């Protein structure tokens, strides 16, 4: 095992932050493959899991690149994508850069956001489950900042707005 990998292991196994992230990632991936619940329950679950993923991603330790994960089968991703089509809405106004003072006309796709998040979490879990917590931490952290984190935060924004709008109807 490489020195970077050893730095992410304690006496009893992987770093606690990596284990906690892996646990949350696994719950998200399992949820993405479950039978659909009531739309309101689905939104609540999405909000809770995305919030926890954001929190846990910020605690992931810095790690060095070590290995590419096995990518998910396209058919698996397509099944997850179809599953998320049952949420109460799909398209939403995408928030832009915080410095932008006007809408850029971009539209987000909740179904695609949640399926892409699943793909990155699932791929990292492949590394974690092969006994490579450092590689998983690197993969999750780097792509959190580079890709799936934007999907997660945009989806949180859209889901939060959807719930908030219903609270005042």
Coordinates of C-alpha atoms in Angstrom, one line a residue:
X1 CA 0.0 0.0 0.0
X2 CA 1.3 3.4 -0.9
X3 CA 2.2 6.1 1.6
X4 CA -0.7 8.3 0.6
X5 CA -3.0 5.4 1.2
X6 CA -1.4 4.7 4.6
X7 CA -2.1 8.3 5.6
X8 CA -5.8 7.7 5.2
X9 CA -5.8 4.5 7.3
X10 CA -5.9 4.5 11.1
X11 CA -5.2 1.5 13.3
X12 CA -8.7 0.2 12.7
X13 CA -9.1 1.0 9.0
X14 CA -9.9 4.0 6.8
X15 CA -10.1 7.5 8.1
X16 CA -13.4 8.3 9.9
X17 CA -14.3 11.1 7.5
X18 CA -13.9 8.7 4.5
X19 CA -15.9 6.0 6.2
X20 CA -18.7 8.5 7.0
X21 CA -18.7 9.7 3.4
X22 CA -18.8 6.2 2.1
X23 CA -21.7 5.4 4.4
X24 CA -23.7 8.4 3.1
X25 CA -22.7 7.6 -0.5
X26 CA -23.9 4.0 -0.1
X27 CA -27.3 5.2 1.3
X28 CA -27.7 7.6 -1.6
X29 CA -26.8 4.9 -4.1
X30 CA -29.2 2.4 -2.4
X31 CA -32.0 5.0 -2.4
X32 CA -31.4 5.6 -6.1
X33 CA -32.2 2.0 -6.8
X34 CA -35.2 1.6 -4.4
X35 CA -38.8 1.5 -5.3
X36 CA -40.4 4.9 -5.5
X37 CA -42.1 6.4 -2.5
X38 CA -44.6 9.2 -2.4
X39 CA -43.2 12.3 -4.3
X40 CA -43.1 14.4 -1.1
X41 CA -41.1 11.6 0.7
X42 CA -38.7 11.4 -2.3
X43 CA -38.1 15.1 -2.1
X44 CA -37.5 14.9 1.7
X45 CA -35.0 12.1 1.2
X46 CA -33.2 13.9 -1.6
X47 CA -32.9 17.0 0.5
X48 CA -31.5 15.1 3.5
X49 CA -29.1 13.0 1.5
X50 CA -27.8 15.8 -0.6
X51 CA -27.3 18.0 2.5
X52 CA -25.4 15.2 4.3
X53 CA -23.3 14.5 1.2
X54 CA -22.3 18.2 1.0
X55 CA -21.4 18.2 4.7
X56 CA -19.4 15.0 4.4
X57 CA -17.6 16.0 1.2
X58 CA -16.2 19.1 2.9
X59 CA -14.6 16.8 5.6
X60 CA -12.9 14.5 3.1
X61 CA -9.2 14.5 3.5
X62 CA -6.9 15.6 0.8
X63 CA -5.5 12.6 -1.0
X64 CA -3.4 11.9 -4.0
X65 CA -4.6 10.3 -7.2
X66 CA -4.0 6.6 -7.2
X67 CA -6.4 4.7 -9.5
X68 CA -9.4 5.1 -11.8
X69 CA -12.6 3.6 -10.6
X70 CA -14.6 1.2 -12.7
X71 CA -17.3 3.3 -14.3
X72 CA -20.9 2.2 -13.8
X73 CA -22.6 0.3 -16.6
X74 CA -24.6 2.6 -18.9
X75 CA -27.7 0.4 -18.3
X76 CA -27.3 1.0 -14.5
X77 CA -27.1 4.7 -14.9
X78 CA -30.1 4.7 -17.3
X79 CA -32.1 2.8 -14.7
X80 CA -31.3 5.4 -12.1
X81 CA -32.1 8.2 -14.5
X82 CA -35.5 6.7 -15.2
X83 CA -36.1 6.2 -11.5
X84 CA -35.6 9.9 -10.9
X85 CA -38.0 10.9 -13.6
X86 CA -40.8 10.3 -11.1
X87 CA -39.9 13.2 -8.9
X88 CA -42.5 16.0 -8.9
X89 CA -40.5 18.2 -11.4
X90 CA -37.6 17.9 -13.7
X91 CA -36.5 21.2 -15.1
X92 CA -35.6 24.3 -13.0
X93 CA -34.0 27.7 -13.3
X94 CA -30.3 27.1 -12.7
X95 CA -28.6 29.5 -10.3
X96 CA -25.7 31.2 -11.9
X97 CA -22.4 32.6 -10.5
X98 CA -22.9 34.5 -7.3
X99 CA -21.5 37.6 -9.0
X100 CA -24.0 37.5 -11.8
X101 CA -26.8 39.9 -11.2
X102 CA -29.1 38.7 -13.9
X103 CA -30.4 35.3 -14.9
X104 CA -28.2 33.7 -17.5
X105 CA -31.1 31.7 -19.0
X106 CA -29.8 28.3 -17.9
X107 CA -32.0 25.4 -17.0
X108 CA -31.1 22.6 -14.7
X109 CA -32.4 19.1 -14.9
X110 CA -33.1 17.5 -11.6
X111 CA -33.3 14.0 -13.0
X112 CA -29.9 14.3 -14.7
X113 CA -28.4 15.9 -11.6
X114 CA -29.4 13.1 -9.3
X115 CA -28.3 10.4 -11.7
X116 CA -24.9 12.0 -12.3
X117 CA -24.4 12.3 -8.6
X118 CA -25.2 8.6 -8.3
X119 CA -22.6 7.8 -11.0
X120 CA -19.8 9.6 -9.2
X121 CA -20.7 8.2 -5.8
X122 CA -21.1 4.6 -7.1
X123 CA -17.7 4.8 -8.9
X124 CA -16.0 6.0 -5.7
X125 CA -17.7 3.2 -3.8
X126 CA -16.2 0.7 -6.2
X127 CA -12.7 1.9 -5.1
X128 CA -13.7 2.0 -1.4
X129 CA -15.0 -1.5 -1.5
X130 CA -11.8 -2.7 -3.2
X131 CA -9.9 -1.6 -0.2
X132 CA -8.7 1.7 -1.6
X133 CA -10.1 4.4 0.7
X134 CA -7.5 6.9 -0.4
X135 CA -8.3 6.5 -4.1
X136 CA -12.0 6.8 -3.2
X137 CA -11.4 10.0 -1.1
X138 CA -9.5 11.5 -4.0
X139 CA -12.1 10.7 -6.5
X140 CA -15.0 11.9 -4.4
X141 CA -13.3 15.1 -3.3
X142 CA -11.9 16.1 -6.6
X143 CA -15.1 15.5 -8.5
X144 CA -17.1 17.1 -5.8
X145 CA -15.3 20.4 -6.6
X146 CA -15.0 19.6 -10.3
X147 CA -18.5 18.3 -11.2
X148 CA -20.9 16.5 -8.9
X149 CA -20.9 19.1 -6.2
X150 CA -22.4 21.6 -8.6
X151 CA -25.1 19.2 -9.4
X152 CA -25.8 18.5 -5.7
X153 CA -26.0 22.2 -4.8
X154 CA -28.1 23.1 -7.8
X155 CA -30.5 20.2 -6.9
X156 CA -30.6 21.3 -3.3
X157 CA -31.5 24.8 -4.4
X158 CA -34.3 23.5 -6.7
X159 CA -35.7 21.0 -4.1
X160 CA -35.6 23.6 -1.4
X161 CA -37.5 26.1 -3.5
X162 CA -40.1 23.5 -4.5
X163 CA -40.8 22.7 -0.8
X164 CA -40.7 26.3 0.3
X165 CA -43.2 27.3 -2.4
X166 CA -45.6 24.6 -1.1
X167 CA -45.3 25.8 2.5
X168 CA -46.9 29.1 1.6
X169 CA -49.7 28.0 -0.8

